[in-house]
Protein backbone atom coordinates (compact mmCIF):
# COMPACT_ATOMS: atom_id res chain seq x y z
CA UNK A 1 0.00 0.00 0.00
CA UNK A 2 1.37 3.41 -1.00
CA UNK A 3 0.95 6.27 1.45
CA UNK A 4 0.78 9.79 0.20
CA UNK A 5 2.67 12.43 2.14
CA UNK A 6 0.53 15.52 2.68
CA UNK A 7 1.99 18.76 3.96
CA UNK A 8 -0.29 20.73 6.24
CA UNK A 9 1.69 23.95 6.09
CA UNK A 10 1.37 24.92 2.42
CA UNK A 11 -1.51 27.09 1.28
CA UNK A 12 -2.95 25.25 -1.68
CA UNK A 13 -2.36 21.69 -0.50
CA UNK A 14 -0.64 20.80 -3.78
CA UNK A 15 2.10 22.13 -5.98
CA UNK A 16 -0.29 22.91 -8.81
CA UNK A 17 -2.69 24.93 -6.67
CA UNK A 18 0.21 26.76 -4.99
CA UNK A 19 1.58 27.56 -8.45
CA UNK A 20 -1.83 28.83 -9.56
CA UNK A 21 -2.26 30.97 -6.42
CA UNK A 22 1.21 32.46 -7.02
CA UNK A 23 0.37 33.35 -10.62
CA UNK A 24 -3.09 34.78 -9.92
CA UNK A 25 -1.82 36.79 -6.95
CA UNK A 26 1.04 38.14 -9.08
CA UNK A 27 -1.46 39.28 -11.73
CA UNK A 28 -3.61 41.03 -9.09
CA UNK A 29 -0.56 42.75 -7.56
CA UNK A 30 0.68 43.77 -11.00
CA UNK A 31 -2.74 45.14 -12.01
CA UNK A 32 -2.91 47.13 -8.77
CA UNK A 33 0.55 48.61 -9.28
CA UNK A 34 -0.18 49.49 -12.92
CA UNK A 35 -3.54 51.07 -12.06
CA UNK A 36 -2.08 53.09 -9.19
CA UNK A 37 0.89 54.17 -11.33
CA UNK A 38 -1.50 55.34 -14.04
CA UNK A 39 -3.53 57.23 -11.48
CA UNK A 40 -0.40 58.99 -10.20
CA UNK A 41 0.63 59.90 -13.74
CA UNK A 42 -2.82 61.34 -14.50
CA UNK A 43 -3.04 63.28 -11.23
CA UNK A 44 0.17 65.23 -10.88
CA UNK A 45 0.46 67.10 -7.57
CA UNK A 46 -1.84 64.73 -5.72
CA UNK A 47 -2.78 66.10 -2.31
CA UNK A 48 -4.14 64.43 0.81
CA UNK A 49 -7.78 65.17 0.02
CA UNK A 50 -7.56 63.65 -3.47
CA UNK A 51 -5.76 60.61 -2.08
CA UNK A 52 -8.35 60.26 0.70
CA UNK A 53 -11.19 60.58 -1.80
CA UNK A 54 -9.67 57.82 -3.93
CA UNK A 55 -8.92 55.42 -1.08
CA UNK A 56 -12.33 55.78 0.59
CA UNK A 57 -14.34 54.72 -2.46
CA UNK A 58 -15.75 51.20 -2.11
CA UNK A 59 -14.31 49.88 -5.42
CA UNK A 60 -10.82 51.08 -4.45
CA UNK A 61 -11.11 49.60 -0.96
CA UNK A 62 -12.21 46.26 -2.43
CA UNK A 63 -9.38 46.34 -5.01
CA UNK A 64 -6.89 47.20 -2.26
CA UNK A 65 -8.24 44.42 -0.03
CA UNK A 66 -7.89 41.96 -2.92
CA UNK A 67 -4.32 43.16 -3.43
CA UNK A 68 -3.56 42.75 0.29
CA UNK A 69 -4.93 39.19 0.22
CA UNK A 70 -2.82 38.53 -2.86
CA UNK A 71 0.33 39.87 -1.19
CA UNK A 72 -0.29 37.73 1.91
CA UNK A 73 -0.93 34.57 -0.13
CA UNK A 74 2.00 35.24 -2.47
CA UNK A 75 4.34 35.94 0.42
CA UNK A 76 3.26 32.89 2.39
CA UNK A 77 3.74 30.49 -0.52
CA UNK A 78 7.17 32.00 -1.20
CA UNK A 79 8.18 31.83 2.45
CA UNK A 80 6.87 28.26 2.76
CA UNK A 81 8.87 27.23 -0.31
CA UNK A 82 12.07 28.83 0.96
CA UNK A 83 11.78 27.38 4.47
CA UNK A 84 10.93 23.94 3.09
CA UNK A 85 13.91 24.03 0.71
CA UNK A 86 16.54 25.48 3.02
CA UNK A 87 15.65 24.62 6.62
CA UNK A 88 16.06 20.87 6.94
CA UNK A 89 15.49 20.17 10.68
CA UNK A 90 11.71 19.71 10.98
CA UNK A 91 11.36 21.39 14.38
CA UNK A 92 13.29 24.52 13.35
CA UNK A 93 11.37 24.66 10.07
CA UNK A 94 8.01 24.33 11.86
CA UNK A 95 8.87 27.11 14.32
CA UNK A 96 10.14 29.33 11.49
CA UNK A 97 6.99 28.75 9.47
CA UNK A 98 4.80 29.43 12.48
CA UNK A 99 6.58 32.72 13.20
CA UNK A 100 6.43 33.77 9.54
CA UNK A 101 2.74 32.83 9.25
CA UNK A 102 1.97 34.81 12.38
CA UNK A 103 3.88 37.84 11.08
CA UNK A 104 2.09 37.63 7.72
CA UNK A 105 -1.27 37.47 9.49
CA UNK A 106 -0.42 40.42 11.76
CA UNK A 107 0.73 42.55 8.80
CA UNK A 108 -2.43 41.65 6.88
CA UNK A 109 -4.71 42.52 9.81
CA UNK A 110 -2.87 45.79 10.40
CA UNK A 111 -3.19 46.74 6.71
CA UNK A 112 -6.91 45.93 6.71
CA UNK A 113 -7.40 48.09 9.81
CA UNK A 114 -5.60 50.97 8.12
CA UNK A 115 -7.55 50.45 4.88
CA UNK A 116 -11.00 50.38 6.45
CA UNK A 117 -10.17 52.98 9.11
CA UNK A 118 -11.37 50.86 12.02
PDB file of N, CA and C in Angstrom, residues 5-95:
ATOM      1  N   UNK A   5       2.238  11.453   1.151  1.00  0.00           N
ATOM      2  CA  UNK A   5       2.665  12.432   2.138  1.00  0.00           C
ATOM      3  C   UNK A   5       1.944  13.741   1.845  1.00  0.00           C
ATOM      4  N   UNK A   6       1.276  14.275   2.841  1.00  0.00           N
ATOM      5  CA  UNK A   6       0.534  15.515   2.684  1.00  0.00           C
ATOM      6  C   UNK A   6       1.107  16.539   3.656  1.00  0.00           C
ATOM      7  N   UNK A   7       1.485  17.682   3.122  1.00  0.00           N
ATOM      8  CA  UNK A   7       1.990  18.764   3.960  1.00  0.00           C
ATOM      9  C   UNK A   7       0.818  19.607   4.427  1.00  0.00           C
ATOM     10  N   UNK A   8       0.799  19.921   5.700  1.00  0.00           N
ATOM     11  CA  UNK A   8      -0.295  20.727   6.243  1.00  0.00           C
ATOM     12  C   UNK A   8       0.071  22.201   6.347  1.00  0.00           C
ATOM     13  N   UNK A   9       1.275  22.563   5.930  1.00  0.00           N
ATOM     14  CA  UNK A   9       1.688  23.953   6.088  1.00  0.00           C
ATOM     15  C   UNK A   9       1.670  24.752   4.790  1.00  0.00           C
ATOM     16  N   UNK A  10       1.453  24.117   3.642  1.00  0.00           N
ATOM     17  CA  UNK A  10       1.375  24.923   2.424  1.00  0.00           C
ATOM     18  C   UNK A  10      -0.048  25.404   2.220  1.00  0.00           C
ATOM     19  N   UNK A  11      -0.217  26.416   1.408  1.00  0.00           N
ATOM     20  CA  UNK A  11      -1.508  27.086   1.284  1.00  0.00           C
ATOM     21  C   UNK A  11      -2.480  26.309   0.417  1.00  0.00           C
ATOM     22  N   UNK A  12      -2.044  25.860  -0.726  1.00  0.00           N
ATOM     23  CA  UNK A  12      -2.952  25.254  -1.679  1.00  0.00           C
ATOM     24  C   UNK A  12      -3.087  23.755  -1.582  1.00  0.00           C
ATOM     25  N   UNK A  13      -2.339  23.132  -0.727  1.00  0.00           N
ATOM     26  CA  UNK A  13      -2.364  21.690  -0.498  1.00  0.00           C
ATOM     27  C   UNK A  13      -1.776  20.866  -1.636  1.00  0.00           C
ATOM     28  N   UNK A  14      -1.344  21.517  -2.719  1.00  0.00           N
ATOM     29  CA  UNK A  14      -0.642  20.796  -3.779  1.00  0.00           C
ATOM     30  C   UNK A  14       0.236  21.788  -4.525  1.00  0.00           C
ATOM     31  N   UNK A  15       1.209  21.261  -5.231  1.00  0.00           N
ATOM     32  CA  UNK A  15       2.102  22.130  -5.983  1.00  0.00           C
ATOM     33  C   UNK A  15       1.391  22.900  -7.077  1.00  0.00           C
ATOM     34  N   UNK A  16       0.429  22.251  -7.725  1.00  0.00           N
ATOM     35  CA  UNK A  16      -0.293  22.909  -8.812  1.00  0.00           C
ATOM     36  C   UNK A  16      -1.142  24.064  -8.286  1.00  0.00           C
ATOM     37  N   UNK A  17      -1.858  23.842  -7.192  1.00  0.00           N
ATOM     38  CA  UNK A  17      -2.691  24.931  -6.666  1.00  0.00           C
ATOM     39  C   UNK A  17      -1.832  26.050  -6.087  1.00  0.00           C
ATOM     40  N   UNK A  18      -0.702  25.716  -5.454  1.00  0.00           N
ATOM     41  CA  UNK A  18       0.212  26.762  -4.993  1.00  0.00           C
ATOM     42  C   UNK A  18       0.743  27.570  -6.173  1.00  0.00           C
ATOM     43  N   UNK A  19       1.091  26.881  -7.248  1.00  0.00           N
ATOM     44  CA  UNK A  19       1.581  27.560  -8.454  1.00  0.00           C
ATOM     45  C   UNK A  19       0.510  28.493  -8.995  1.00  0.00           C
ATOM     46  N   UNK A  20      -0.731  28.021  -9.047  1.00  0.00           N
ATOM     47  CA  UNK A  20      -1.826  28.834  -9.560  1.00  0.00           C
ATOM     48  C   UNK A  20      -2.091  30.041  -8.665  1.00  0.00           C
ATOM     49  N   UNK A  21      -2.068  29.849  -7.353  1.00  0.00           N
ATOM     50  CA  UNK A  21      -2.257  30.966  -6.423  1.00  0.00           C
ATOM     51  C   UNK A  21      -1.151  32.002  -6.612  1.00  0.00           C
ATOM     52  N   UNK A  22       0.094  31.539  -6.784  1.00  0.00           N
ATOM     53  CA  UNK A  22       1.215  32.461  -7.016  1.00  0.00           C
ATOM     54  C   UNK A  22       0.984  33.294  -8.268  1.00  0.00           C
ATOM     55  N   UNK A  23       0.538  32.641  -9.349  1.00  0.00           N
ATOM     56  CA  UNK A  23       0.365  33.351 -10.620  1.00  0.00           C
ATOM     57  C   UNK A  23      -0.802  34.331 -10.563  1.00  0.00           C
ATOM     58  N   UNK A  24      -1.927  33.899 -10.005  1.00  0.00           N
ATOM     59  CA  UNK A  24      -3.093  34.782  -9.915  1.00  0.00           C
ATOM     60  C   UNK A  24      -2.794  35.963  -8.997  1.00  0.00           C
ATOM     61  N   UNK A  25      -2.148  35.697  -7.874  1.00  0.00           N
ATOM     62  CA  UNK A  25      -1.823  36.791  -6.952  1.00  0.00           C
ATOM     63  C   UNK A  25      -0.834  37.764  -7.596  1.00  0.00           C
ATOM     64  N   UNK A  26       0.099  37.259  -8.388  1.00  0.00           N
ATOM     65  CA  UNK A  26       1.042  38.145  -9.080  1.00  0.00           C
ATOM     66  C   UNK A  26       0.318  39.031 -10.089  1.00  0.00           C
ATOM     67  N   UNK A  27      -0.675  38.493 -10.770  1.00  0.00           N
ATOM     68  CA  UNK A  27      -1.456  39.283 -11.728  1.00  0.00           C
ATOM     69  C   UNK A  27      -2.238  40.376 -10.996  1.00  0.00           C
ATOM     70  N   UNK A  28      -2.848  40.038  -9.861  1.00  0.00           N
ATOM     71  CA  UNK A  28      -3.606  41.032  -9.089  1.00  0.00           C
ATOM     72  C   UNK A  28      -2.675  42.136  -8.591  1.00  0.00           C
ATOM     73  N   UNK A  29      -1.528  41.759  -8.045  1.00  0.00           N
ATOM     74  CA  UNK A  29      -0.564  42.753  -7.560  1.00  0.00           C
ATOM     75  C   UNK A  29      -0.082  43.634  -8.713  1.00  0.00           C
ATOM     76  N   UNK A  30       0.233  43.008  -9.836  1.00  0.00           N
ATOM     77  CA  UNK A  30       0.681  43.768 -11.003  1.00  0.00           C
ATOM     78  C   UNK A  30      -0.385  44.726 -11.511  1.00  0.00           C
ATOM     79  N   UNK A  31      -1.643  44.270 -11.563  1.00  0.00           N
ATOM     80  CA  UNK A  31      -2.738  45.140 -12.010  1.00  0.00           C
ATOM     81  C   UNK A  31      -2.907  46.317 -11.058  1.00  0.00           C
ATOM     82  N   UNK A  32      -2.778  46.064  -9.764  1.00  0.00           N
ATOM     83  CA  UNK A  32      -2.912  47.130  -8.769  1.00  0.00           C
ATOM     84  C   UNK A  32      -1.803  48.176  -8.939  1.00  0.00           C
ATOM     85  N   UNK A  33      -0.587  47.703  -9.107  1.00  0.00           N
ATOM     86  CA  UNK A  33       0.553  48.615  -9.275  1.00  0.00           C
ATOM     87  C   UNK A  33       0.399  49.426 -10.557  1.00  0.00           C
ATOM     88  N   UNK A  34       0.008  48.776 -11.655  1.00  0.00           N
ATOM     89  CA  UNK A  34      -0.176  49.492 -12.916  1.00  0.00           C
ATOM     90  C   UNK A  34      -1.303  50.526 -12.812  1.00  0.00           C
ATOM     91  N   UNK A  35      -2.425  50.147 -12.196  1.00  0.00           N
ATOM     92  CA  UNK A  35      -3.543  51.067 -12.059  1.00  0.00           C
ATOM     93  C   UNK A  35      -3.144  52.273 -11.197  1.00  0.00           C
ATOM     94  N   UNK A  36      -2.489  52.007 -10.070  1.00  0.00           N
ATOM     95  CA  UNK A  36      -2.084  53.091  -9.186  1.00  0.00           C
ATOM     96  C   UNK A  36      -1.032  53.985  -9.847  1.00  0.00           C
ATOM     97  N   UNK A  37      -0.117  53.381 -10.594  1.00  0.00           N
ATOM     98  CA  UNK A  37       0.888  54.170 -11.327  1.00  0.00           C
ATOM     99  C   UNK A  37       0.219  55.070 -12.355  1.00  0.00           C
ATOM    100  N   UNK A  38      -0.753  54.533 -13.069  1.00  0.00           N
ATOM    101  CA  UNK A  38      -1.499  55.335 -14.039  1.00  0.00           C
ATOM    102  C   UNK A  38      -2.251  56.471 -13.369  1.00  0.00           C
ATOM    103  N   UNK A  39      -2.817  56.188 -12.216  1.00  0.00           N
ATOM    104  CA  UNK A  39      -3.533  57.229 -11.479  1.00  0.00           C
ATOM    105  C   UNK A  39      -2.581  58.353 -11.080  1.00  0.00           C
ATOM    106  N   UNK A  40      -1.393  57.978 -10.592  1.00  0.00           N
ATOM    107  CA  UNK A  40      -0.403  58.990 -10.203  1.00  0.00           C
ATOM    108  C   UNK A  40       0.051  59.823 -11.398  1.00  0.00           C
ATOM    109  N   UNK A  41       0.208  59.172 -12.540  1.00  0.00           N
ATOM    110  CA  UNK A  41       0.625  59.902 -13.735  1.00  0.00           C
ATOM    111  C   UNK A  41      -0.458  60.865 -14.217  1.00  0.00           C
ATOM    112  N   UNK A  42      -1.713  60.494 -14.055  1.00  0.00           N
ATOM    113  CA  UNK A  42      -2.822  61.336 -14.503  1.00  0.00           C
ATOM    114  C   UNK A  42      -3.146  62.452 -13.510  1.00  0.00           C
ATOM    115  N   UNK A  43      -2.725  62.290 -12.266  1.00  0.00           N
ATOM    116  CA  UNK A  43      -3.042  63.280 -11.233  1.00  0.00           C
ATOM    117  C   UNK A  43      -1.748  63.808 -10.611  1.00  0.00           C
ATOM    118  N   UNK A  44      -1.066  64.629 -11.374  1.00  0.00           N
ATOM    119  CA  UNK A  44       0.170  65.233 -10.883  1.00  0.00           C
ATOM    120  C   UNK A  44      -0.169  66.157  -9.718  1.00  0.00           C
ATOM    121  N   UNK A  45       0.689  66.222  -8.715  1.00  0.00           N
ATOM    122  CA  UNK A  45       0.464  67.096  -7.570  1.00  0.00           C
ATOM    123  C   UNK A  45      -0.683  66.619  -6.690  1.00  0.00           C
ATOM    124  N   UNK A  46      -0.782  65.331  -6.527  1.00  0.00           N
ATOM    125  CA  UNK A  46      -1.839  64.729  -5.722  1.00  0.00           C
ATOM    126  C   UNK A  46      -1.718  65.194  -4.269  1.00  0.00           C
ATOM    127  N   UNK A  47      -2.809  65.683  -3.704  1.00  0.00           N
ATOM    128  CA  UNK A  47      -2.775  66.101  -2.310  1.00  0.00           C
ATOM    129  C   UNK A  47      -3.532  65.090  -1.437  1.00  0.00           C
ATOM    130  N   UNK A  48      -3.530  65.353  -0.151  1.00  0.00           N
ATOM    131  CA  UNK A  48      -4.140  64.431   0.813  1.00  0.00           C
ATOM    132  C   UNK A  48      -5.624  64.208   0.528  1.00  0.00           C
ATOM    133  N   UNK A  49      -6.333  65.268   0.209  1.00  0.00           N
ATOM    134  CA  UNK A  49      -7.779  65.174   0.024  1.00  0.00           C
ATOM    135  C   UNK A  49      -8.130  64.338  -1.206  1.00  0.00           C
ATOM    136  N   UNK A  50      -7.347  64.487  -2.285  1.00  0.00           N
ATOM    137  CA  UNK A  50      -7.564  63.651  -3.468  1.00  0.00           C
ATOM    138  C   UNK A  50      -7.244  62.185  -3.162  1.00  0.00           C
ATOM    139  N   UNK A  51      -6.149  61.971  -2.445  1.00  0.00           N
ATOM    140  CA  UNK A  51      -5.764  60.605  -2.076  1.00  0.00           C
ATOM    141  C   UNK A  51      -6.828  59.988  -1.178  1.00  0.00           C
ATOM    142  N   UNK A  52      -7.305  60.741  -0.217  1.00  0.00           N
ATOM    143  CA  UNK A  52      -8.347  60.264   0.698  1.00  0.00           C
ATOM    144  C   UNK A  52      -9.626  59.947  -0.067  1.00  0.00           C
ATOM    145  N   UNK A  53      -9.989  60.812  -0.999  1.00  0.00           N
ATOM    146  CA  UNK A  53     -11.193  60.581  -1.799  1.00  0.00           C
ATOM    147  C   UNK A  53     -11.066  59.303  -2.620  1.00  0.00           C
ATOM    148  N   UNK A  54      -9.890  59.056  -3.166  1.00  0.00           N
ATOM    149  CA  UNK A  54      -9.669  57.819  -3.926  1.00  0.00           C
ATOM    150  C   UNK A  54      -9.762  56.592  -3.031  1.00  0.00           C
ATOM    151  N   UNK A  55      -9.042  56.623  -1.911  1.00  0.00           N
ATOM    152  CA  UNK A  55      -8.917  55.424  -1.077  1.00  0.00           C
ATOM    153  C   UNK A  55     -10.172  55.119  -0.256  1.00  0.00           C
ATOM    154  N   UNK A  56     -11.112  56.046  -0.177  1.00  0.00           N
ATOM    155  CA  UNK A  56     -12.329  55.784   0.589  1.00  0.00           C
ATOM    156  C   UNK A  56     -13.501  55.363  -0.290  1.00  0.00           C
ATOM    157  N   UNK A  57     -13.277  55.247  -1.599  1.00  0.00           N
ATOM    158  CA  UNK A  57     -14.343  54.720  -2.458  1.00  0.00           C
ATOM    159  C   UNK A  57     -14.382  53.200  -2.292  1.00  0.00           C
ATOM    160  N   UNK A  58     -15.585  52.643  -2.324  1.00  0.00           N
ATOM    161  CA  UNK A  58     -15.749  51.201  -2.112  1.00  0.00           C
ATOM    162  C   UNK A  58     -15.006  50.361  -3.151  1.00  0.00           C
ATOM    163  N   UNK A  59     -15.061  50.693  -4.451  1.00  0.00           N
ATOM    164  CA  UNK A  59     -14.306  49.882  -5.417  1.00  0.00           C
ATOM    165  C   UNK A  59     -12.798  49.862  -5.131  1.00  0.00           C
ATOM    166  N   UNK A  60     -12.250  51.021  -4.740  1.00  0.00           N
ATOM    167  CA  UNK A  60     -10.817  51.081  -4.446  1.00  0.00           C
ATOM    168  C   UNK A  60     -10.491  50.297  -3.185  1.00  0.00           C
ATOM    169  N   UNK A  61     -11.342  50.374  -2.177  1.00  0.00           N
ATOM    170  CA  UNK A  61     -11.112  49.599  -0.957  1.00  0.00           C
ATOM    171  C   UNK A  61     -11.180  48.100  -1.243  1.00  0.00           C
ATOM    172  N   UNK A  62     -12.106  47.680  -2.078  1.00  0.00           N
ATOM    173  CA  UNK A  62     -12.211  46.259  -2.426  1.00  0.00           C
ATOM    174  C   UNK A  62     -10.982  45.821  -3.232  1.00  0.00           C
ATOM    175  N   UNK A  63     -10.576  46.646  -4.202  1.00  0.00           N
ATOM    176  CA  UNK A  63      -9.384  46.339  -5.006  1.00  0.00           C
ATOM    177  C   UNK A  63      -8.141  46.273  -4.117  1.00  0.00           C
ATOM    178  N   UNK A  64      -8.030  47.193  -3.175  1.00  0.00           N
ATOM    179  CA  UNK A  64      -6.890  47.197  -2.257  1.00  0.00           C
ATOM    180  C   UNK A  64      -6.933  45.977  -1.340  1.00  0.00           C
ATOM    181  N   UNK A  65      -8.110  45.617  -0.862  1.00  0.00           N
ATOM    182  CA  UNK A  65      -8.239  44.419  -0.028  1.00  0.00           C
ATOM    183  C   UNK A  65      -7.851  43.174  -0.808  1.00  0.00           C
ATOM    184  N   UNK A  66      -8.277  43.084  -2.059  1.00  0.00           N
ATOM    185  CA  UNK A  66      -7.894  41.955  -2.917  1.00  0.00           C
ATOM    186  C   UNK A  66      -6.385  41.922  -3.117  1.00  0.00           C
ATOM    187  N   UNK A  67      -5.780  43.102  -3.286  1.00  0.00           N
ATOM    188  CA  UNK A  67      -4.324  43.165  -3.431  1.00  0.00           C
ATOM    189  C   UNK A  67      -3.631  42.730  -2.141  1.00  0.00           C
ATOM    190  N   UNK A  68      -4.165  43.146  -0.984  1.00  0.00           N
ATOM    191  CA  UNK A  68      -3.564  42.746   0.293  1.00  0.00           C
ATOM    192  C   UNK A  68      -3.651  41.234   0.500  1.00  0.00           C
ATOM    193  N   UNK A  69      -4.793  40.647   0.151  1.00  0.00           N
ATOM    194  CA  UNK A  69      -4.926  39.186   0.223  1.00  0.00           C
ATOM    195  C   UNK A  69      -3.929  38.509  -0.712  1.00  0.00           C
ATOM    196  N   UNK A  70      -3.760  39.080  -1.890  1.00  0.00           N
ATOM    197  CA  UNK A  70      -2.815  38.526  -2.862  1.00  0.00           C
ATOM    198  C   UNK A  70      -1.381  38.603  -2.350  1.00  0.00           C
ATOM    199  N   UNK A  71      -1.029  39.728  -1.743  1.00  0.00           N
ATOM    200  CA  UNK A  71       0.326  39.872  -1.190  1.00  0.00           C
ATOM    201  C   UNK A  71       0.554  38.843  -0.076  1.00  0.00           C
ATOM    202  N   UNK A  72      -0.428  38.687   0.807  1.00  0.00           N
ATOM    203  CA  UNK A  72      -0.293  37.731   1.914  1.00  0.00           C
ATOM    204  C   UNK A  72      -0.157  36.302   1.385  1.00  0.00           C
ATOM    205  N   UNK A  73      -0.997  35.924   0.430  1.00  0.00           N
ATOM    206  CA  UNK A  73      -0.927  34.568  -0.131  1.00  0.00           C
ATOM    207  C   UNK A  73       0.380  34.357  -0.882  1.00  0.00           C
ATOM    208  N   UNK A  74       0.758  35.331  -1.693  1.00  0.00           N
ATOM    209  CA  UNK A  74       1.995  35.243  -2.470  1.00  0.00           C
ATOM    210  C   UNK A  74       3.212  35.130  -1.550  1.00  0.00           C
ATOM    211  N   UNK A  75       3.225  35.968  -0.523  1.00  0.00           N
ATOM    212  CA  UNK A  75       4.343  35.941   0.424  1.00  0.00           C
ATOM    213  C   UNK A  75       4.394  34.616   1.168  1.00  0.00           C
ATOM    214  N   UNK A  76       3.245  34.135   1.630  1.00  0.00           N
ATOM    215  CA  UNK A  76       3.256  32.891   2.393  1.00  0.00           C
ATOM    216  C   UNK A  76       3.756  31.719   1.555  1.00  0.00           C
ATOM    217  N   UNK A  77       3.287  31.605   0.325  1.00  0.00           N
ATOM    218  CA  UNK A  77       3.743  30.494  -0.518  1.00  0.00           C
ATOM    219  C   UNK A  77       5.244  30.603  -0.765  1.00  0.00           C
ATOM    220  N   UNK A  78       5.730  31.813  -1.017  1.00  0.00           N
ATOM    221  CA  UNK A  78       7.171  31.996  -1.203  1.00  0.00           C
ATOM    222  C   UNK A  78       7.964  31.660   0.041  1.00  0.00           C
ATOM    223  N   UNK A  79       7.481  32.125   1.193  1.00  0.00           N
ATOM    224  CA  UNK A  79       8.181  31.826   2.451  1.00  0.00           C
ATOM    225  C   UNK A  79       8.131  30.343   2.777  1.00  0.00           C
ATOM    226  N   UNK A  80       6.992  29.696   2.519  1.00  0.00           N
ATOM    227  CA  UNK A  80       6.872  28.256   2.757  1.00  0.00           C
ATOM    228  C   UNK A  80       7.850  27.487   1.876  1.00  0.00           C
ATOM    229  N   UNK A  81       7.955  27.897   0.612  1.00  0.00           N
ATOM    230  CA  UNK A  81       8.866  27.228  -0.312  1.00  0.00           C
ATOM    231  C   UNK A  81      10.314  27.383   0.138  1.00  0.00           C
ATOM    232  N   UNK A  82      10.692  28.582   0.531  1.00  0.00           N
ATOM    233  CA  UNK A  82      12.067  28.833   0.958  1.00  0.00           C
ATOM    234  C   UNK A  82      12.396  28.065   2.236  1.00  0.00           C
ATOM    235  N   UNK A  83      11.495  28.101   3.219  1.00  0.00           N
ATOM    236  CA  UNK A  83      11.785  27.383   4.466  1.00  0.00           C
ATOM    237  C   UNK A  83      11.809  25.876   4.241  1.00  0.00           C
ATOM    238  N   UNK A  84      10.947  25.370   3.376  1.00  0.00           N
ATOM    239  CA  UNK A  84      10.932  23.937   3.094  1.00  0.00           C
ATOM    240  C   UNK A  84      12.214  23.514   2.379  1.00  0.00           C
ATOM    241  N   UNK A  85      12.703  24.361   1.469  1.00  0.00           N
ATOM    242  CA  UNK A  85      13.908  24.026   0.713  1.00  0.00           C
ATOM    243  C   UNK A  85      15.194  24.158   1.525  1.00  0.00           C
ATOM    244  N   UNK A  86      15.267  25.153   2.409  1.00  0.00           N
ATOM    245  CA  UNK A  86      16.541  25.476   3.023  1.00  0.00           C
ATOM    246  C   UNK A  86      16.660  25.182   4.514  1.00  0.00           C
ATOM    247  N   UNK A  87      15.563  24.955   5.191  1.00  0.00           N
ATOM    248  CA  UNK A  87      15.648  24.617   6.623  1.00  0.00           C
ATOM    249  C   UNK A  87      15.283  23.144   6.758  1.00  0.00           C
ATOM    250  N   UNK A  88      16.285  22.315   6.939  1.00  0.00           N
ATOM    251  CA  UNK A  88      16.064  20.869   6.938  1.00  0.00           C
ATOM    252  C   UNK A  88      15.556  20.300   8.269  1.00  0.00           C
ATOM    253  N   UNK A  89      16.033  20.731   9.439  1.00  0.00           N
ATOM    254  CA  UNK A  89      15.493  20.167  10.680  1.00  0.00           C
ATOM    255  C   UNK A  89      14.006  20.531  10.828  1.00  0.00           C
ATOM    256  N   UNK A  90      13.166  19.516  10.982  1.00  0.00           N
ATOM    257  CA  UNK A  90      11.711  19.713  10.977  1.00  0.00           C
ATOM    258  C   UNK A  90      11.236  20.655  12.089  1.00  0.00           C
ATOM    259  N   UNK A  91      11.833  20.544  13.266  1.00  0.00           N
ATOM    260  CA  UNK A  91      11.364  21.390  14.375  1.00  0.00           C
ATOM    261  C   UNK A  91      11.708  22.862  14.153  1.00  0.00           C
ATOM    262  N   UNK A  92      12.890  23.133  13.640  1.00  0.00           N
ATOM    263  CA  UNK A  92      13.286  24.517  13.353  1.00  0.00           C
ATOM    264  C   UNK A  92      12.438  25.067  12.212  1.00  0.00           C
ATOM    265  N   UNK A  93      12.203  24.233  11.194  1.00  0.00           N
ATOM    266  CA  UNK A  93      11.370  24.656  10.066  1.00  0.00           C
ATOM    267  C   UNK A  93       9.948  24.974  10.530  1.00  0.00           C
ATOM    268  N   UNK A  94       9.385  24.124  11.381  1.00  0.00           N
ATOM    269  CA  UNK A  94       8.015  24.334  11.864  1.00  0.00           C
ATOM    270  C   UNK A  94       7.905  25.630  12.670  1.00  0.00           C
ATOM    271  N   UNK A  95       8.878  25.878  13.532  1.00  0.00           N
ATOM    272  CA  UNK A  95       8.865  27.111  14.322  1.00  0.00           C
ATOM    273  C   UNK A  95       9.026  28.318  13.403  1.00  0.00           C
TER     274      UNK A  95
END
